[in-house]
Short mmCIF file of C-alpha atoms and ligand atoms in Angstrom, two decimals:
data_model
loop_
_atom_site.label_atom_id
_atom_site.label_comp_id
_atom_site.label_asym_id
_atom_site.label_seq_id
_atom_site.Cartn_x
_atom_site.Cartn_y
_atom_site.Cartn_z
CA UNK A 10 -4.29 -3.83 2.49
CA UNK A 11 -5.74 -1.24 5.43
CA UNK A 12 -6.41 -2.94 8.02
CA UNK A 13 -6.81 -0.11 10.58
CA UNK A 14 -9.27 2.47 9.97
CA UNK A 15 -12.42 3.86 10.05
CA UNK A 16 -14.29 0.83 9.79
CA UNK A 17 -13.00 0.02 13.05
CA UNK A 18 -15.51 1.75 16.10
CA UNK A 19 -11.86 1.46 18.24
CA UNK A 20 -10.64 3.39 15.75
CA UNK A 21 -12.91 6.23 15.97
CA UNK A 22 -12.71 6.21 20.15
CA UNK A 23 -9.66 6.71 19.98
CA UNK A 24 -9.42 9.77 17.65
CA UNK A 25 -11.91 11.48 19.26
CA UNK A 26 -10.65 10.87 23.26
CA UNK A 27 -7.55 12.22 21.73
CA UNK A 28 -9.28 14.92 19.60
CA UNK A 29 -6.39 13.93 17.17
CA UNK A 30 -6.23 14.79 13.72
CA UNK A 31 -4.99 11.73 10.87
CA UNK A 32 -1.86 13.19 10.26
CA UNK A 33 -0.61 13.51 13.82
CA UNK A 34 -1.64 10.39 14.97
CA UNK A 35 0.44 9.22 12.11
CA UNK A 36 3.19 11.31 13.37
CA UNK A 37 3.51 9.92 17.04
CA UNK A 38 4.81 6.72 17.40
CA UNK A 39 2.92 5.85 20.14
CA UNK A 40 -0.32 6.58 18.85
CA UNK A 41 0.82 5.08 15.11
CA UNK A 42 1.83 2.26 17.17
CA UNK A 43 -1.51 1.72 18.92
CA UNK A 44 -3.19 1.75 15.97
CA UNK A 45 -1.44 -0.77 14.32
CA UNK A 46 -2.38 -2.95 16.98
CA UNK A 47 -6.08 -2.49 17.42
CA UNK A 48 -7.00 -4.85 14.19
CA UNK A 49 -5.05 -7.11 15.68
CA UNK A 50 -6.46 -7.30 18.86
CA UNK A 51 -9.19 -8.09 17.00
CA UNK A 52 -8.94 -10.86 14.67
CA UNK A 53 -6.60 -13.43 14.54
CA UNK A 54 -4.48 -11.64 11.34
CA UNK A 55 -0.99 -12.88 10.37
CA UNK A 56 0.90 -9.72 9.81
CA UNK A 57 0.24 -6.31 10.34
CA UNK A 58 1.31 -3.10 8.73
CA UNK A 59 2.31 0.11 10.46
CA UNK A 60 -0.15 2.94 10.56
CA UNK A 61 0.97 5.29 8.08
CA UNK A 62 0.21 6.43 4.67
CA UNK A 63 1.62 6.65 1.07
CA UNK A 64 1.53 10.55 1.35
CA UNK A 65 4.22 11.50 3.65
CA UNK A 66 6.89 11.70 1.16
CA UNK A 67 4.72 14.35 -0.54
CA UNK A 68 4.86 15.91 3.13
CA UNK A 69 8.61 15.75 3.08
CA UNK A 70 8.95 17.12 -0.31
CA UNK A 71 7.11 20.21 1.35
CA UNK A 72 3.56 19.93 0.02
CA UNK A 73 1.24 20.34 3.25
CA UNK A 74 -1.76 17.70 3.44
CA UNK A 75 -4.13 17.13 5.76
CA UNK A 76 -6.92 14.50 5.67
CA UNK A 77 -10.05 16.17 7.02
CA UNK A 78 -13.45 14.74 7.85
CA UNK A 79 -15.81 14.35 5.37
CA UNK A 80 -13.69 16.41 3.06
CA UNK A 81 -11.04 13.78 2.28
CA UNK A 82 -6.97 14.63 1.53
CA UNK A 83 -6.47 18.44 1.42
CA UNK A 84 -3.67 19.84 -0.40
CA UNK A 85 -2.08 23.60 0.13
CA UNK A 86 -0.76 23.67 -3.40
CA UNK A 87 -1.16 21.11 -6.21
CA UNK A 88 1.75 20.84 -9.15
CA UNK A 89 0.36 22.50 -11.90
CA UNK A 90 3.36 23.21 -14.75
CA UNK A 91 6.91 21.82 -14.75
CA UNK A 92 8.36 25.29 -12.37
CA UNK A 93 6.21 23.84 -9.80
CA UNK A 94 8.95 21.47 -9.13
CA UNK A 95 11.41 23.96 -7.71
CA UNK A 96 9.02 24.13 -4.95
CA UNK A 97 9.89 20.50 -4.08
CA UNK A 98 12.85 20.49 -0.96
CA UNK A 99 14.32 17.70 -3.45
CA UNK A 100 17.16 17.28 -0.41
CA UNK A 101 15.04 16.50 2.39
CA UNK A 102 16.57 13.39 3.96
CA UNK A 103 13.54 11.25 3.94
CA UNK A 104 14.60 9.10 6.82
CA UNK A 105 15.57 12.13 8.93
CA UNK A 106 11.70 14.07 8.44
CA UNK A 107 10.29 10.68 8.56
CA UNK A 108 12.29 9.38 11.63
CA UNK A 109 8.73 9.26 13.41
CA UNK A 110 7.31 6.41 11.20
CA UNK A 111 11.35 4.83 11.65
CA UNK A 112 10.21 5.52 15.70
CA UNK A 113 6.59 4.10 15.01
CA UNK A 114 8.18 0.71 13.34
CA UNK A 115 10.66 0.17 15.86
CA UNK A 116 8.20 0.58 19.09
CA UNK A 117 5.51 -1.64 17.23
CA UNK A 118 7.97 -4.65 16.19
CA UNK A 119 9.22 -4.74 20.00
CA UNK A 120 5.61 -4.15 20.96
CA UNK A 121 4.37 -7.28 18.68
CA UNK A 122 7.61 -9.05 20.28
CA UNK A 123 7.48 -12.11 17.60
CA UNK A 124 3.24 -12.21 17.49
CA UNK A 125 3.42 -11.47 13.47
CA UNK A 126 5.58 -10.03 11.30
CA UNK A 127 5.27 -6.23 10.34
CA UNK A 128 4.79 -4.37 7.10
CA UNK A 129 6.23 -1.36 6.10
CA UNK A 130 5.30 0.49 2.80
CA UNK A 131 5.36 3.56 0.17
CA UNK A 132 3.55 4.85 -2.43
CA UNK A 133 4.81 3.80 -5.86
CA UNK A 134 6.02 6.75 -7.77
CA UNK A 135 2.99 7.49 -10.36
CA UNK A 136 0.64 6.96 -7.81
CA UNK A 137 2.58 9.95 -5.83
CA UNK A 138 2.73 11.82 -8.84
CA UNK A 139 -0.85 11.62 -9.58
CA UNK A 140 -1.68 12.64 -5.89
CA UNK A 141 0.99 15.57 -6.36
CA UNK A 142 -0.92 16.84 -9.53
CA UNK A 143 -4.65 15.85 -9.25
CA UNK A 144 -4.88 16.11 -5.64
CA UNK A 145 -7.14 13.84 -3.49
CA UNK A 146 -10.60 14.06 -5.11
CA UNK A 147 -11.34 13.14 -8.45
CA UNK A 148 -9.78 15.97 -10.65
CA UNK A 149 -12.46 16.68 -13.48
CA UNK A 150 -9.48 16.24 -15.83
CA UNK A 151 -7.02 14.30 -15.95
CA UNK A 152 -4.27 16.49 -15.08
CA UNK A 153 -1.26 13.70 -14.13
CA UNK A 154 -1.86 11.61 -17.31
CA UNK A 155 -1.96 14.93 -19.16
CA UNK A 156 1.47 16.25 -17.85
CA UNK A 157 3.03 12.98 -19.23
CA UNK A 158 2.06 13.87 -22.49
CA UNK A 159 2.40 17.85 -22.36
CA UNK A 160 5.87 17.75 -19.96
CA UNK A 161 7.17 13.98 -20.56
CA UNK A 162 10.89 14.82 -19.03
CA UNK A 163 9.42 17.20 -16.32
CA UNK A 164 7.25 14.02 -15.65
CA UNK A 165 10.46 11.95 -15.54
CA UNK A 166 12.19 14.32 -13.21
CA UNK A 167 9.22 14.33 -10.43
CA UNK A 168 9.18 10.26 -10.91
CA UNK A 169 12.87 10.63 -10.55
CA UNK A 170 13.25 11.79 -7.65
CA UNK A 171 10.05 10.11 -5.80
CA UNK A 172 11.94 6.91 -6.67
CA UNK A 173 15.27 8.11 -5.47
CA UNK A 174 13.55 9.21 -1.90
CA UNK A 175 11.11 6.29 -1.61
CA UNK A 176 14.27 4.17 -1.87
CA UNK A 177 15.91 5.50 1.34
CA UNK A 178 12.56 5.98 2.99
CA UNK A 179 11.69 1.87 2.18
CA UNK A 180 15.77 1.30 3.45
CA UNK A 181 15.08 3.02 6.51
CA UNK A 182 11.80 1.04 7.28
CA UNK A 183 13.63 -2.40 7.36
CA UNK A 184 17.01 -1.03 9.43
CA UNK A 185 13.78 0.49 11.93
CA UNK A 186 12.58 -3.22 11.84
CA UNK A 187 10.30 -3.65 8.89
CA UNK A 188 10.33 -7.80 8.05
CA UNK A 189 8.24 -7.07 4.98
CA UNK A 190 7.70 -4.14 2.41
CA UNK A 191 4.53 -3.30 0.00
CA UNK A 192 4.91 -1.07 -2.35
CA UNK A 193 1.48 0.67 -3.50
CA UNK A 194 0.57 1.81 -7.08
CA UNK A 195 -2.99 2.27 -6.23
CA UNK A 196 -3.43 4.49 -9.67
CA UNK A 197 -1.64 1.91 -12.26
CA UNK A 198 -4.59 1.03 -13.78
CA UNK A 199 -5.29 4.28 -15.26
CA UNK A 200 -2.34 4.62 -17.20
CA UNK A 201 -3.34 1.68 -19.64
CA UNK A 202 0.10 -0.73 -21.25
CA UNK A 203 1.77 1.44 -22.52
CA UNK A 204 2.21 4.62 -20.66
CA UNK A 205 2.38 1.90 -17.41
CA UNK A 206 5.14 0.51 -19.45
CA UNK A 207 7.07 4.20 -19.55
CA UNK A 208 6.05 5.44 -16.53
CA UNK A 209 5.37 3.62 -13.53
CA UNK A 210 7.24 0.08 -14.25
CA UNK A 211 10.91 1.19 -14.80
CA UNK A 212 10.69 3.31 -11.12
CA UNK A 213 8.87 0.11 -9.59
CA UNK A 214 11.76 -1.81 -10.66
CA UNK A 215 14.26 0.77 -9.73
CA UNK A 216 12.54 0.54 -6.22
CA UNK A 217 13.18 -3.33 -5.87
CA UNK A 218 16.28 -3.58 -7.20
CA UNK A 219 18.22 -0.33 -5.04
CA UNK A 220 16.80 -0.81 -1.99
CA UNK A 221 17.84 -4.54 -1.89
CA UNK A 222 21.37 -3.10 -3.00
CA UNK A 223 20.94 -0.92 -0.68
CA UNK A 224 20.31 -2.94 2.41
CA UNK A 225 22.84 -5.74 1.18
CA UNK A 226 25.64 -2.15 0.99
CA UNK A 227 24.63 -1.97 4.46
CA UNK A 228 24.79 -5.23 5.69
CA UNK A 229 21.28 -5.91 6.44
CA UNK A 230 19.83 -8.59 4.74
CA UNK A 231 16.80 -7.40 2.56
CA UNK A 232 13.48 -8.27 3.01
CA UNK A 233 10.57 -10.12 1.15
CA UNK A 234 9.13 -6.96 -0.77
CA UNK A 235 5.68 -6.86 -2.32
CA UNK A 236 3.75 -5.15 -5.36
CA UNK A 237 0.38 -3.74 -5.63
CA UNK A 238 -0.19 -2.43 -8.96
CA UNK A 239 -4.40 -2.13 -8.81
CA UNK A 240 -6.06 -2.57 -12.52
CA UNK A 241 -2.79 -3.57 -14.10
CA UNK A 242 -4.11 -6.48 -15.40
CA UNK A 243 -2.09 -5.76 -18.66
CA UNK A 244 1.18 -5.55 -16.64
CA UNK A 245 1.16 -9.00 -14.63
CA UNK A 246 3.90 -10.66 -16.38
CA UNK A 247 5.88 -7.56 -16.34
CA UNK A 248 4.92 -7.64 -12.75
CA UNK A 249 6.91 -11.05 -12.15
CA UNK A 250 9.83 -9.77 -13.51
CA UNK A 251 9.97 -6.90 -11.70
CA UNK A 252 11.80 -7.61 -8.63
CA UNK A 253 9.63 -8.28 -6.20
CA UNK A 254 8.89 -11.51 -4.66
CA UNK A 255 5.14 -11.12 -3.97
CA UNK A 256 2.96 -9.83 -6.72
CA UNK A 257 -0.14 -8.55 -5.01
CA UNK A 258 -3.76 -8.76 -6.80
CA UNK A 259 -6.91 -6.59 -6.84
CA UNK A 260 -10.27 -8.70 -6.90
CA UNK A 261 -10.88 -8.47 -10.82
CA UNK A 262 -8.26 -10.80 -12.10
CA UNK A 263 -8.74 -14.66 -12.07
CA UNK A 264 -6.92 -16.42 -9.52
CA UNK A 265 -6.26 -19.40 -12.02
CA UNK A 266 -4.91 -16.64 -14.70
CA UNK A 267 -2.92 -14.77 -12.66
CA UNK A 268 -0.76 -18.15 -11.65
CA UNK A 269 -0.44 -19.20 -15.25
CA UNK A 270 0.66 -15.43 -16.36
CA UNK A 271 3.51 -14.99 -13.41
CA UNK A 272 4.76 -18.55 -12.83
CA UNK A 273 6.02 -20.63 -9.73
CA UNK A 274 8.80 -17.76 -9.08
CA UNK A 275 6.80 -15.19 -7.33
CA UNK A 276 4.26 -15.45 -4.89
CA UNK A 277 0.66 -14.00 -4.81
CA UNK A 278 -1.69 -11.85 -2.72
CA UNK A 279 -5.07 -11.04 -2.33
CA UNK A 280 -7.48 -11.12 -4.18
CA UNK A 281 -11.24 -11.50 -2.59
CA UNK A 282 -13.34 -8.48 -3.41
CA UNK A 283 -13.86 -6.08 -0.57
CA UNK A 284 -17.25 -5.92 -0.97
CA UNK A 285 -18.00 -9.84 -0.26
CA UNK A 286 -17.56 -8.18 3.28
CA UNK A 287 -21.07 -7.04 2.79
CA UNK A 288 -22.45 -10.56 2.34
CA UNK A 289 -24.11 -12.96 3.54
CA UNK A 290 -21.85 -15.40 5.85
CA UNK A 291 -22.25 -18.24 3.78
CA UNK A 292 -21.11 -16.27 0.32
CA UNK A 293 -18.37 -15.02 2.06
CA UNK A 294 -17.31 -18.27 3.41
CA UNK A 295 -17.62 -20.35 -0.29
CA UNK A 296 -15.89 -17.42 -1.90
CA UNK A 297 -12.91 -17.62 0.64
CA UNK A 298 -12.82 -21.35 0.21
CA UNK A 299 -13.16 -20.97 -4.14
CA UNK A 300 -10.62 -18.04 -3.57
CA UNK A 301 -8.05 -20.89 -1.77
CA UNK A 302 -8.33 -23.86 -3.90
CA UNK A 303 -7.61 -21.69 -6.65
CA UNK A 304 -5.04 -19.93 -5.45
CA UNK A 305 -3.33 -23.28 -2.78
CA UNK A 306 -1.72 -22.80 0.18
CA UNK A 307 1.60 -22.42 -1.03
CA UNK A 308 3.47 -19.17 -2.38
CA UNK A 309 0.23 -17.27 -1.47
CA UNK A 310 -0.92 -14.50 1.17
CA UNK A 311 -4.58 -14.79 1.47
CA UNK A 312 -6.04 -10.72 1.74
CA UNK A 313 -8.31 -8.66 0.04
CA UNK A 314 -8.39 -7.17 -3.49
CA UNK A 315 -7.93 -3.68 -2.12
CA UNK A 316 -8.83 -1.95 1.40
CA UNK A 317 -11.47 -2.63 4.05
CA UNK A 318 -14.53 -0.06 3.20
CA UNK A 319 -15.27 2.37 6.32
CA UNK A 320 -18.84 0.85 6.41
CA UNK A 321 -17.55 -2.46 6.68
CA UNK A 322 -19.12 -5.15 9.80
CA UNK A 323 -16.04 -5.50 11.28
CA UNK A 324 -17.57 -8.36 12.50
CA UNK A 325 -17.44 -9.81 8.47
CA UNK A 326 -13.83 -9.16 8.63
CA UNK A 327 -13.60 -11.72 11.35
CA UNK A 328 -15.23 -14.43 8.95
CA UNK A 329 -13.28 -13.50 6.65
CA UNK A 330 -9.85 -14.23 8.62
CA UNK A 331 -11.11 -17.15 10.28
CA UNK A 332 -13.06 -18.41 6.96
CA UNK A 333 -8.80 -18.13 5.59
CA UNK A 334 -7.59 -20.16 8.05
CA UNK A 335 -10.03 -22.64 8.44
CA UNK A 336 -10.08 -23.50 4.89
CA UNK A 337 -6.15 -23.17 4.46
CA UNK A 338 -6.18 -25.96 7.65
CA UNK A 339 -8.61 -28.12 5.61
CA UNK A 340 -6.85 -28.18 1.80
CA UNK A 341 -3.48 -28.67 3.64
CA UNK A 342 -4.88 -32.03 5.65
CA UNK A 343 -5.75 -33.18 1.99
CA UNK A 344 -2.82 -32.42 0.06
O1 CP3 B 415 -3.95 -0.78 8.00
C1 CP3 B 415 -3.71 0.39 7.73
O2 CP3 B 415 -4.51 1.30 7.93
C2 CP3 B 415 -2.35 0.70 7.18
C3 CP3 B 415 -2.09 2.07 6.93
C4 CP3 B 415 -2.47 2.65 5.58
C5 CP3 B 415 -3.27 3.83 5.44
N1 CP3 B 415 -3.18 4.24 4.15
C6 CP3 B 415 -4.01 4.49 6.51
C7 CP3 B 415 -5.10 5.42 6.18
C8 CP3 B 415 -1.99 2.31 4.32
C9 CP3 B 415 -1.20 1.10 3.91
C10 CP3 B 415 -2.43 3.35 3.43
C11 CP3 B 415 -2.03 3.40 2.02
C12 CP3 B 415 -2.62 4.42 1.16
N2 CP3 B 415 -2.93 5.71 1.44
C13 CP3 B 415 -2.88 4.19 -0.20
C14 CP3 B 415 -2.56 2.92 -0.94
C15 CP3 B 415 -3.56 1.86 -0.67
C16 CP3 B 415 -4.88 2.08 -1.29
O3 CP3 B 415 -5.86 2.19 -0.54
O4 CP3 B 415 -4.97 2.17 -2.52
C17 CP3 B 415 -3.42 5.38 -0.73
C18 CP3 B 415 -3.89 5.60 -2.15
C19 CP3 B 415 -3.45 6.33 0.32
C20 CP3 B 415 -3.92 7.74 0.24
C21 CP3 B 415 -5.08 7.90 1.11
N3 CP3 B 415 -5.02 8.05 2.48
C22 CP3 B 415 -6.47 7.91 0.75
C23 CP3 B 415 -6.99 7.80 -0.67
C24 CP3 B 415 -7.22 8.07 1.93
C25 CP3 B 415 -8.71 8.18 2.08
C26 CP3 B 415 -9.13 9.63 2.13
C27 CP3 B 415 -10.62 9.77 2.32
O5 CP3 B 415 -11.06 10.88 2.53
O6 CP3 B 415 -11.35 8.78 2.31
C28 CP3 B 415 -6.29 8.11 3.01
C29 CP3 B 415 -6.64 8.24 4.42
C30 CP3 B 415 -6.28 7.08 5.27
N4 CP3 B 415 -5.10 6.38 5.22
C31 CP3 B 415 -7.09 6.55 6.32
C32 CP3 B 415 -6.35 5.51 6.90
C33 CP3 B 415 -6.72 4.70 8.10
C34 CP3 B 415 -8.44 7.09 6.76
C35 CP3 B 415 -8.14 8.32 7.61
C36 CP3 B 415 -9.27 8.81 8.47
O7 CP3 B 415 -10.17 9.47 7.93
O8 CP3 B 415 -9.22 8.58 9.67
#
């Protein structure tokens, strides 16, 4: 889940003594790079994930974004009808354009020289899509979920060909030295069983399966990958038969549940509610330890339910990593 960010006062120094805007800090490996490391100069994490974010292939596609202050993601056209496509540069070579997050990846794994192992990720294609059409604030209509119903194969074509690049954008994060990939379908939940079903599982599969392939075509040995799909309750058993190895889960589905539905096969992640940061200590700490019984040590990643908030005591974060390993150190003494 973010890790970096605005929650973090480092974070904020450092945009500002650079007078740097989201999107290039994103774009210069060093400063990507540096920011990957600052929550982990922190707290004692176990992994960390490159600075980045689920909307450069949108970039690369030739939609410009920015993320400004207190305005949120700005977008200088939004897909609006089914011609909109032929706007789309649908032969960029993603690892080409995005050969600064390949640089970013690279520099950081030397940089972390063994400490943890890195995460790279993408956006999973609805969630894209739904950027692509609704933009970054909350559309007053549902424009994405609309478009599947008014332009089903236009739909299909933009999910297409988000899967196809995200492929050889999630390929060329593991040859650039990526040990682990998360894929992100932040928006699943809106699309309710069925139209989850049509379209956003088949493309998350697609994902798992070709860039394996891929990477095995290449000789590189693929790597653990992981899926988010946040409110897909419906989905989870779909979920561990998708491909991946790690099924990731947001905060409102029962640990105990979640096991029974997706078996001894797959692993977990997550799930503790982002907003038990804003607890008190000892609520935090008994919902950490609750959170790891149910869950056990084994075939697990301990994390959030979704992303640190920007108002977030990073201080809480701290109790929240150490209450992890503390209690992970205790159950495994006993078992
Ligand atoms: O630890 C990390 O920070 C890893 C890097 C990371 C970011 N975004 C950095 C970021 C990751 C993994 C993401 C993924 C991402 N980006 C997702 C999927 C995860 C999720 O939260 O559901 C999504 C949906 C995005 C798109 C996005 N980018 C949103 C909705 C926002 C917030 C915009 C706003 O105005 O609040 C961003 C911006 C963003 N991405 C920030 C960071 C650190 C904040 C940028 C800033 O203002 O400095």
């Amino acid at each position: 889940m973010r890790q970096a960010g605005r929650y973090l006062p480092e974070y904020g120094e450092f945009k500002a003594k650079h007078n740097v805007g989201f999107f290039e800090m994103v774009k210069t490996p060093s400063m990507a790079c540096e920011i990957t490391l600052q929550p982990l100069r922190r707290f004692n994490l176990d992994a960390a994930i490159i600075f980045s974010d689920i909307l450069v292939i949108p970039q690369v596609l030739g939609m410009g974004i920015d993320i400004v202050e207190g305005k949120g993601i700005i977008f200088d056209f939004l897909l609006e009808k089914p011609e909109d496509l032929d706007k789309l540069y649908k032969d960029a070579n993603v690892c080409m354009d995005l050969k600064y997050v390949m640089d970013a990846i690279t520099l950081t794994r030397h940089t972390l020289n063994g400490q943890c192992p890195l995460f790279g990720f993408a956006g999973a294609p609805w969630t894209l899509m739904k950027f692509m059409i609704d933009g970054g604030s909350h559309s007053p209509l549902p424009k994405a979920r609309k478009w599947l119903k008014v332009y089903p194969e236009a739909s299909k074509t933009l999910l297409n060909l988000l899967c196809e690049k995200t492929v050889d954008y999630l390929v060329g994060q593991v040859k650039a030295g990526a040990q682990i990939l998360q894929v992100f379908d932040s928006c699943a939940g809106e699309l309710g069983p069925d139209a989850f079903q049509e379209y956003s599982l088949p493309y998350l599969k697609d994902i798992a399966y070709r860039t394996k392939e891929k990477l095995m075509e290449c000789q590189v040995e693929p790597v653990p990958m992981v899926v988010f799909a946040k409110d897909a309750h419906f989905a989870l058993d779909d979920l561990a038969n998708s491909g991946y190895d790690v099924v990731s889960l947001d905060w409102t589905i029962k640990p105990t549940h979640a096991r029974r539905v997706v078996g001894k096969h797959v692993s977990l992640q997550g799930n503790l509610d982002p907003c038990l940061l804003y607890a008190p200590e000892n609520e935090l700490k008994t919902e950490v330890k609750s959170m790891l019984k149910k869950f056990g040590t084994q075939r697990y990643i301990a994390n959030l339910g979704h992303g640190v908030h920007k108002d977030v005591n990073p201080d809480n974060v701290r109790m929240f990593v150490d209450a992890v390993h503390m209690y992970s150190e205790e159950i495994n003494a006993i078992s």
